[in-house]
Coordinates of C-alpha atoms (C1' of nucleotides) in Angstrom, one line a residue:
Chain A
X172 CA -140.4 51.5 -8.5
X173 CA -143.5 49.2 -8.5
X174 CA -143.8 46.1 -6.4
X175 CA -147.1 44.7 -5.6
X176 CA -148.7 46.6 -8.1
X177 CA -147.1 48.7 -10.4
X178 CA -147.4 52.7 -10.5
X179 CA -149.0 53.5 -7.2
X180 CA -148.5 56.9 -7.2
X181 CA -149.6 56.7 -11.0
X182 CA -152.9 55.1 -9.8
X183 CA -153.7 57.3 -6.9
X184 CA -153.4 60.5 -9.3
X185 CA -155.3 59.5 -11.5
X186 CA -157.7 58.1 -8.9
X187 CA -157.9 61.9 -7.6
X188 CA -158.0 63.0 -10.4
X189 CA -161.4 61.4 -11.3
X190 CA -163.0 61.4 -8.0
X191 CA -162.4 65.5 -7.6
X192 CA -164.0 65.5 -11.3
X193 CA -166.8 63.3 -10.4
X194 CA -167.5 64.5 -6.7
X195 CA -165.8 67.9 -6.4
X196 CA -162.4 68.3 -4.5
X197 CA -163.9 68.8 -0.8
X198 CA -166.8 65.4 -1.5
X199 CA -163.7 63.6 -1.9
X200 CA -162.0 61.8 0.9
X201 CA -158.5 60.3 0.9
X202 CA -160.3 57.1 2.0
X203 CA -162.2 57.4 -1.1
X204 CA -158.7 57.9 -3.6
X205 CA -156.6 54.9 -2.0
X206 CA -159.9 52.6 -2.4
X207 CA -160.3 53.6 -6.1
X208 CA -155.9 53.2 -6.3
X209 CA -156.7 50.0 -4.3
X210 CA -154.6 51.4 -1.4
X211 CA -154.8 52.4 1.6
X212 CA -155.6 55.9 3.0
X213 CA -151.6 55.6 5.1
X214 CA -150.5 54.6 1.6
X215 CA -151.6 57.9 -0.1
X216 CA -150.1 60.1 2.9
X217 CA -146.6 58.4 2.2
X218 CA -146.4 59.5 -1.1
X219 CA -148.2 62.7 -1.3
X220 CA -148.2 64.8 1.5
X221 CA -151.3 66.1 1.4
X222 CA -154.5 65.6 -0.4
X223 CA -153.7 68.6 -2.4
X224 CA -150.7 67.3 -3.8
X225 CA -152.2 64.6 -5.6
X226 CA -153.3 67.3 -8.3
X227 CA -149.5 69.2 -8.6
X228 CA -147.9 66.5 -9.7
X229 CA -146.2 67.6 -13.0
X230 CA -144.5 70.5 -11.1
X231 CA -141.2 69.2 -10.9
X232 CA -141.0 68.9 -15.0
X233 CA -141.9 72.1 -15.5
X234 CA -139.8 73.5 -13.2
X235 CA -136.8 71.7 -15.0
X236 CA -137.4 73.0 -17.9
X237 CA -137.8 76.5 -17.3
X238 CA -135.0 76.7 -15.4
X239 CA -133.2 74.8 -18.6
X240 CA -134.3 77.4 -20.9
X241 CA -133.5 80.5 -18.8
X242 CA -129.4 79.0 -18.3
X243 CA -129.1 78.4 -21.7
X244 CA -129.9 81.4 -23.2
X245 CA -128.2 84.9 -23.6
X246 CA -131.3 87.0 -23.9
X247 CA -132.0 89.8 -21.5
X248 CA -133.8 88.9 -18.1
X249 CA -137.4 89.8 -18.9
X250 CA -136.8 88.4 -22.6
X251 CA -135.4 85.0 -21.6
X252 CA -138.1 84.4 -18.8
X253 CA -140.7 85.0 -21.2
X254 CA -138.8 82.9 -24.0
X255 CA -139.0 79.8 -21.2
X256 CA -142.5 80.2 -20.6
X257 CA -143.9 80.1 -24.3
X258 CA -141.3 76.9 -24.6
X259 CA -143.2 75.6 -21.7
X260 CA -146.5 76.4 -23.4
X261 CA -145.0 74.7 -26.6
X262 CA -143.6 71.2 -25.1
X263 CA -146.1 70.9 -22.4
X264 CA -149.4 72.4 -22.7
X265 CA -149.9 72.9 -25.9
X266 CA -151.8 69.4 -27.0
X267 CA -153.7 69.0 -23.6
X268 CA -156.3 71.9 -23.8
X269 CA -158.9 69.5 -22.7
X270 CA -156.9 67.9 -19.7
X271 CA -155.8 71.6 -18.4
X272 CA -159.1 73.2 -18.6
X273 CA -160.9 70.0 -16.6
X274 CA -157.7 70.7 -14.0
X275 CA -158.6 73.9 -13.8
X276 CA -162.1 73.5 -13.5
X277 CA -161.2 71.3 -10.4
X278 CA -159.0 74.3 -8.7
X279 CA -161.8 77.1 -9.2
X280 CA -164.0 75.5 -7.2
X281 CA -162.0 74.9 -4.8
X282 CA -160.2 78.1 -2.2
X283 CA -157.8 75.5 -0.9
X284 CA -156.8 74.0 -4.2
X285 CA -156.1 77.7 -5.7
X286 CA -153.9 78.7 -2.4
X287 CA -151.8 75.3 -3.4
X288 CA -151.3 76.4 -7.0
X289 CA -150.8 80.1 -6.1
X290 CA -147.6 78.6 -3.6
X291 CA -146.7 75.9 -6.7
X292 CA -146.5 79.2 -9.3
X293 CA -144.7 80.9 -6.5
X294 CA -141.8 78.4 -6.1
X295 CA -141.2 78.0 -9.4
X296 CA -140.6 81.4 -9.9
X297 CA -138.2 81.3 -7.1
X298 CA -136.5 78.7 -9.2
X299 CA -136.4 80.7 -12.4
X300 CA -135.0 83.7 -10.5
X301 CA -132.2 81.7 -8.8
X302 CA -131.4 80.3 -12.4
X303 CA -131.3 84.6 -13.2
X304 CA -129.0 85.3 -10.7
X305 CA -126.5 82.2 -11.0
X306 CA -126.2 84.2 -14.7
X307 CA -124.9 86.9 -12.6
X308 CA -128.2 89.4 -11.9
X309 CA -129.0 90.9 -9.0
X310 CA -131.5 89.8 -6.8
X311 CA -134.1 92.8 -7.7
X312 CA -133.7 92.6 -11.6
X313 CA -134.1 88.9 -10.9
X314 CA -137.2 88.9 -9.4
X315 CA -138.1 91.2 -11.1
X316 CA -137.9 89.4 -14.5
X317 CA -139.2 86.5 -13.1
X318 CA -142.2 88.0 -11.6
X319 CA -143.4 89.9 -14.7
X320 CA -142.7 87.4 -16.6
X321 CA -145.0 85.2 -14.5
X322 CA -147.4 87.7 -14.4
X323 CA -147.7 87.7 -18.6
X324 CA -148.2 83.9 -18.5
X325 CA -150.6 83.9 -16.0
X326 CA -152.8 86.3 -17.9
X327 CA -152.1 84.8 -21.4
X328 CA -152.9 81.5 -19.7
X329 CA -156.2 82.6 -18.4
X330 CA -157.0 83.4 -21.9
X331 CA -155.9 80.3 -23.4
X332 CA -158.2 78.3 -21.3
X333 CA -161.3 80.8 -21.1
X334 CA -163.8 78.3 -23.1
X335 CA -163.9 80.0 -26.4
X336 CA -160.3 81.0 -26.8
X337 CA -158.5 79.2 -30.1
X338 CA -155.2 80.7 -30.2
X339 CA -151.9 78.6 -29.3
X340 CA -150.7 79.7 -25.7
X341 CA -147.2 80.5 -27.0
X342 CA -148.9 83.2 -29.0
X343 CA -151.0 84.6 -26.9
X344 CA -148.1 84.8 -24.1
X345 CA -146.0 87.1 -26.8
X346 CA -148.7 89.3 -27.1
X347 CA -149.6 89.3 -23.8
X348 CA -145.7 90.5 -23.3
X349 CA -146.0 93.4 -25.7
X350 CA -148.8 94.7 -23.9
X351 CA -147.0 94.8 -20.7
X352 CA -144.1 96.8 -22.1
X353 CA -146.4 99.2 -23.9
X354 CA -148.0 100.0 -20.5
X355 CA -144.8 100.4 -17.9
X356 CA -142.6 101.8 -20.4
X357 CA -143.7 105.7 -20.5
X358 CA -145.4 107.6 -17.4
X359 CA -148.2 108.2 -18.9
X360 CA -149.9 111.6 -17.5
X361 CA -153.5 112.2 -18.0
X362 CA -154.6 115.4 -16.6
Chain B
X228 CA -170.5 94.9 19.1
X229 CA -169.6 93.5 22.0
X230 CA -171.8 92.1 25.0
X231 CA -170.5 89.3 27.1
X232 CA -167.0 90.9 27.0
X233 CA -166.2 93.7 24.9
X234 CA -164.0 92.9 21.5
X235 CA -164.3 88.9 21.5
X236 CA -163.1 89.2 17.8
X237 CA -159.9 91.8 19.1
X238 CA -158.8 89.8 22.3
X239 CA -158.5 86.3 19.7
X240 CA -156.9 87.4 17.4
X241 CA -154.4 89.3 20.1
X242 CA -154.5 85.7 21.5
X243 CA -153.9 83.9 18.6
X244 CA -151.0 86.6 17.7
X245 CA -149.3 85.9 21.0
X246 CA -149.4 82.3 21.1
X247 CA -147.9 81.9 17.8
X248 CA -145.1 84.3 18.3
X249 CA -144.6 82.0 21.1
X250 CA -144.9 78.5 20.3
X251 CA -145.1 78.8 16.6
X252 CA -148.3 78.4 14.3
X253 CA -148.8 74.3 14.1
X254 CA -148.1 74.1 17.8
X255 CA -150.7 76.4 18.9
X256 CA -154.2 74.9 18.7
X257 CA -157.9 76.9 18.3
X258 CA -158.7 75.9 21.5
X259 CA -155.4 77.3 23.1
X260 CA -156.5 80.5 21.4
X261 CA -160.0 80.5 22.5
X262 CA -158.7 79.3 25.9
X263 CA -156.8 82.7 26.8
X264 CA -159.0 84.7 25.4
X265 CA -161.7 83.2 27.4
X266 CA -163.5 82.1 24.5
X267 CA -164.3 78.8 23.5
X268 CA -162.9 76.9 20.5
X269 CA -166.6 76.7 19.0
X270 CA -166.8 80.7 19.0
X271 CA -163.1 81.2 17.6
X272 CA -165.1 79.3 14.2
X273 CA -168.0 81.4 14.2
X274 CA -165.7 84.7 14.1
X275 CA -162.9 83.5 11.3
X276 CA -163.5 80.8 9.2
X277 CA -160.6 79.4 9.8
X278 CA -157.1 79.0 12.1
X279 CA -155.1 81.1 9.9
X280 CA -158.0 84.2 9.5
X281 CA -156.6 84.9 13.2
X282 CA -154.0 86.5 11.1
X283 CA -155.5 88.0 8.3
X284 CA -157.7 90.8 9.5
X285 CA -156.4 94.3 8.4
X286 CA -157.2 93.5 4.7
X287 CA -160.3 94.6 4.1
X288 CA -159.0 98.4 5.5
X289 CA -156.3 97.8 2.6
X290 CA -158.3 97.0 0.1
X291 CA -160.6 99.9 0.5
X292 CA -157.8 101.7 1.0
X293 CA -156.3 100.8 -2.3
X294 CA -159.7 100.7 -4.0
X295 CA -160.5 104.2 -3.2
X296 CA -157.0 105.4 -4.2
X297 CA -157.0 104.0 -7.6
X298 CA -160.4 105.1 -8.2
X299 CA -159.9 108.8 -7.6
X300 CA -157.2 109.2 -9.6
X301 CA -156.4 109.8 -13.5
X302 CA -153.4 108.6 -13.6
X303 CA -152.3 106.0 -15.9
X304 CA -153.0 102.9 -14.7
X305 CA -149.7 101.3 -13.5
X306 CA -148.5 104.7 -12.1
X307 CA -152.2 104.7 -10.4
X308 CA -151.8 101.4 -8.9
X309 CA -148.0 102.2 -7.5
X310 CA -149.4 105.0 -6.6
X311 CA -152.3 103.6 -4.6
X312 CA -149.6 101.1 -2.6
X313 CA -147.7 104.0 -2.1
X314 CA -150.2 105.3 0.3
X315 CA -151.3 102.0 1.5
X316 CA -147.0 102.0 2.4
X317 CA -147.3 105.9 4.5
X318 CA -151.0 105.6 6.0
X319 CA -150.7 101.5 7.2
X320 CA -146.9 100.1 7.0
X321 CA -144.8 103.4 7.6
X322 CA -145.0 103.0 11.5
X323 CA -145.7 99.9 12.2
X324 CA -142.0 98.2 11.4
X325 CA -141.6 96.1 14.3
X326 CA -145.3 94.8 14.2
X327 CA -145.2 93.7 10.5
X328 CA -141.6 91.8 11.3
X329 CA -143.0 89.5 13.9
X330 CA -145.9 88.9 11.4
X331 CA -143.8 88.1 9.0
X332 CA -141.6 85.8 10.5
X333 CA -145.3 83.9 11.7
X334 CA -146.1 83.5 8.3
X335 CA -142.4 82.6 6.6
X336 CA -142.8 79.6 9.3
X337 CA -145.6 78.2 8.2
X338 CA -146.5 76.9 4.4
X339 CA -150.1 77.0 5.2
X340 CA -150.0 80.7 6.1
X341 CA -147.8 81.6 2.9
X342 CA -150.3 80.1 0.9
X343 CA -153.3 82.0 3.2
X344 CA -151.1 85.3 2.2
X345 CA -150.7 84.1 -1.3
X346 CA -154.3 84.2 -1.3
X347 CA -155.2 87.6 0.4
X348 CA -152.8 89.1 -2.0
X349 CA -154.5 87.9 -4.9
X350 CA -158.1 89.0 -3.7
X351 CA -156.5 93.0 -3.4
X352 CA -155.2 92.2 -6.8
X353 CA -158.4 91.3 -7.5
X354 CA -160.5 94.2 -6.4
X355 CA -157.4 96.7 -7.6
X356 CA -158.2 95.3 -11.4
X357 CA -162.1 95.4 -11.1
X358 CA -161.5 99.2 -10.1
X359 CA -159.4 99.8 -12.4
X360 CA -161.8 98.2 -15.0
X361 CA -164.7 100.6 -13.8
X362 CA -162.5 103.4 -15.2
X363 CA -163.4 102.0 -18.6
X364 CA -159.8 99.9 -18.8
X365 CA -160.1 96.8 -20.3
X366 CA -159.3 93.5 -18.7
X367 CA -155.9 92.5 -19.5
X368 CA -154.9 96.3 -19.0
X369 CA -156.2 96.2 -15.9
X370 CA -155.1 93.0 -14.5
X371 CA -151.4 93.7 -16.2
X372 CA -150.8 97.3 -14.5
X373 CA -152.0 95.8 -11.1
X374 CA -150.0 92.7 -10.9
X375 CA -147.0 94.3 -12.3
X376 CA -147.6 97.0 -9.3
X377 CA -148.2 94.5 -6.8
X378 CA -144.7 92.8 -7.8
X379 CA -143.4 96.2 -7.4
X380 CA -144.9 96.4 -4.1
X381 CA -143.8 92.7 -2.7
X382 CA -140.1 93.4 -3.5
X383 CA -140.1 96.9 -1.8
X384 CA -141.9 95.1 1.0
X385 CA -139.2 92.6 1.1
X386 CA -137.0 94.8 1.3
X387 CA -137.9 97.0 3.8
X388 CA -139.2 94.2 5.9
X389 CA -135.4 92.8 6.1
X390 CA -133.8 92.9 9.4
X391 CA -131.5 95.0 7.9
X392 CA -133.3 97.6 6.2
X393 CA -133.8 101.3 7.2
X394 CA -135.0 103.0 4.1
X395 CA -139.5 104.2 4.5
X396 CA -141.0 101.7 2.2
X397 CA -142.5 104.3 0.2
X398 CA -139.1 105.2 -1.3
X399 CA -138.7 101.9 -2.0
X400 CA -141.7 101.4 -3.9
X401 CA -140.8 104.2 -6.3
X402 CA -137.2 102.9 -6.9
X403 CA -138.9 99.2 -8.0
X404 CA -141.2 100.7 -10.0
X405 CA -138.2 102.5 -11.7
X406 CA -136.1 99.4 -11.7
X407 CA -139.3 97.5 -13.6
X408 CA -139.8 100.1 -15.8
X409 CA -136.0 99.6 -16.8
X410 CA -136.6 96.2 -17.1
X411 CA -139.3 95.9 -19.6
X412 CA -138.5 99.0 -21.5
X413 CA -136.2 97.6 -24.1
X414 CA -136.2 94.4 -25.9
X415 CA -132.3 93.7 -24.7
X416 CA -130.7 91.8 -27.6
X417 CA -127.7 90.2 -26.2
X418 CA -125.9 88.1 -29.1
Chain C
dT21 C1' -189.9 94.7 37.1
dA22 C1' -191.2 90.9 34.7
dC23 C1' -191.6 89.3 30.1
dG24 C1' -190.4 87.5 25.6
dG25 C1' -187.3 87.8 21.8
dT26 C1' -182.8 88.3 20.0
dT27 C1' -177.9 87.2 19.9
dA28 C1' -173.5 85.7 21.5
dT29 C1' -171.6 82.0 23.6
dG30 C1' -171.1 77.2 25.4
dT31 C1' -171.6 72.0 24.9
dC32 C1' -171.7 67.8 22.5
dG33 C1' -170.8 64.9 18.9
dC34 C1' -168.8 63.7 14.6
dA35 C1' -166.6 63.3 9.9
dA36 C1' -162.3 64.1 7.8
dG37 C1' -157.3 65.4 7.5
dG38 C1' -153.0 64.0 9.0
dT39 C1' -149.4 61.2 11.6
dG40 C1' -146.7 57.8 14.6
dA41 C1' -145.9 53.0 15.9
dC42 C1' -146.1 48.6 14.8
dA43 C1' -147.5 44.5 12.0
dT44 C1' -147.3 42.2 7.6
dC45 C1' -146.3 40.7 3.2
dG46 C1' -143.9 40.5 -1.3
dG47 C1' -139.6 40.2 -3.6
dC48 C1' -134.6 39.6 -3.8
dA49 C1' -129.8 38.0 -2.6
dC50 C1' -127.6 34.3 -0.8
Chain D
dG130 C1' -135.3 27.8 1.7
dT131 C1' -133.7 31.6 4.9
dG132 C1' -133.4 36.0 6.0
dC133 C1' -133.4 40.8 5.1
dC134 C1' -135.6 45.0 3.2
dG135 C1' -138.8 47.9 1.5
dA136 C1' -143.7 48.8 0.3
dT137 C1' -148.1 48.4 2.2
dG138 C1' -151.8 47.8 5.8
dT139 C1' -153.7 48.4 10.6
dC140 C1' -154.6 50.8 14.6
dA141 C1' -154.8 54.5 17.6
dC142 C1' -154.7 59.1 18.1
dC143 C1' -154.9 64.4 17.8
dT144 C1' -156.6 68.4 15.4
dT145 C1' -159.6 71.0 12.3
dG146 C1' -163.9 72.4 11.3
dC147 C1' -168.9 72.1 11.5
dG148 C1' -174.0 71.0 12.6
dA149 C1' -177.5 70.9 16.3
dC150 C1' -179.0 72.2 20.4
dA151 C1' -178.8 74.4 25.1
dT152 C1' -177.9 78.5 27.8
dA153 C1' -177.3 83.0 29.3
dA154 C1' -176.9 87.9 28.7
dC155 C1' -178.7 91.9 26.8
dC156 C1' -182.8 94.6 24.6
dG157 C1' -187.2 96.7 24.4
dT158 C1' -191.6 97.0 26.2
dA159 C1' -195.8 96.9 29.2

DNA sequence: TACGGTTATGTCGCAAGGTGACATCGGCAC
DNA sequence: GTGCCGATGTCACCTTGCGACATAACCGTA
């Protein structure tokens, strides 16, 4: 997979990934990655296929596991999407606060980056609901499942890297979940 | 408002929604736009920041529209938030069927607008939850009810935006929001 | 009505994103 | 070695988006 030098995708990821940390994401031109990779700018654009993409690398794993844990399991829609996410949280994120919060830092200051990660978060989720419905749901329970689901780990995520959290992710996404239930389960009337 | 000719701002973005119903997003450029409007490409980039903002210009009537709702209400806050699309569906959507189509099917044809939408979306959510939060909710409440409503609210859209559809998309709303409810309710233990 | 000031618009030039066409060079099979 | 193939480089090009400056239309006012 590596010829002249080995890993050039490796190397112009983590090229990008440095530059955007150094400079900031819109200081940083392609020009500027491929010199660092010691490639050229044509050379990024065949293997990513956009400067965006150089940070959303790690999607496809993720995907494949999520997807992985919501076939294999039994568990009620909402239950087993949750049950995939804190197993994500556990084999992925867990032991790379530092990394993930620098990441993060890099899409916040940047409108285009977060549009990129809001359509990443967006397919996987049409993943996880087509791995729903090949168990058989419909396509509204699916989604629905999926979405909330989505939705928990999105908020317990944006707790786990706020700068003075401490809690493990997987933790914080259960509770997360418990508060959702507790506030679409009963119409609540306050007059 | 208007001086040189009246409603530069109206007449591109009527351009702009012409020219990619008719030859598509990426092969429509600014200066096409600009060109029959009568415009120039330079003052297309003084009035949206962008290509895609051509596109994007009824959301600041939603979000007030949606702020205002959920502010004067007491309702609990995910009923207040289905509540407040509910009205954004009759007073904005409701007769406007064909017009939100053609949009649509722009947008699905084009990954840079998805992402643009992505992003709108999330800025309602956003002002949604800081409204709720000035009714003395606290964060994760807030931001809970109004994604989980704004889920609610994308499927019913979905929905009623298929070609096949013929149900008001206010009904629709309420039977997702039922459907959720179901969904979260019980911890389904399926052995 | 002539004036100056304000404001929208036009013109020009340019850096950067992104892509097609073609050249080149390293490795591999034979 | 010869020759092929795939990865990379080079070049030319279009479009996006923006800064700087020029121009023209409208406004109030004397």
């Amino acid at each position: 997979m590596a010829r002249w030098q080995p890993d050039a995708r490796g190397r112009l990821e983590a090229a990008a990934f440095e530059l955007f940390r150094e400079r900031g994401f819109e200081q940083t031109t392609v020009a500027d990655i491929a010199a660092r990779a010691g490639l050229d700018k044509r050379t990024f654009y065949r293997l990513f296929g956009d400067k965006r993409e150089a940070l959303f690398s790690g999607n496809g794993h993720l995907e494949e596991l999520l997807v992985r844990s919501v076939t294999e399991t039994d568990a009620g829609p909402f239950e087993a999407v949750v049950a995939a996410f804190r197993l994500v949280a556990e084999e992925i994120f867990a032991d790379r606060l530092e990394l993930v919060r620098a990441r993060q830092t890099i899409i916040e200051s940047s409108p285009e980056l977060q549009e990129r990660e809001l359509r990443k978060t967006g397919s996987l989720v049409a993943a996880v609901t087509a791995a729903l419905r090949a168990r058989g749901l419909d396509e509204t329970t699916a989604t629905l499942a999926t979405e909330s689901g989505a939705t928990v780990f999105r908020v317990a995520y944006a707790r786990w890297v706020a700068p003075d959290s401490d809690a493990p992710l997987s933790d914080l996404i259960a509770e997360v979940a418990a508060e959702l239930r507790a506030i679409t389960s009963a119409p609540t009337e306050t007059p």
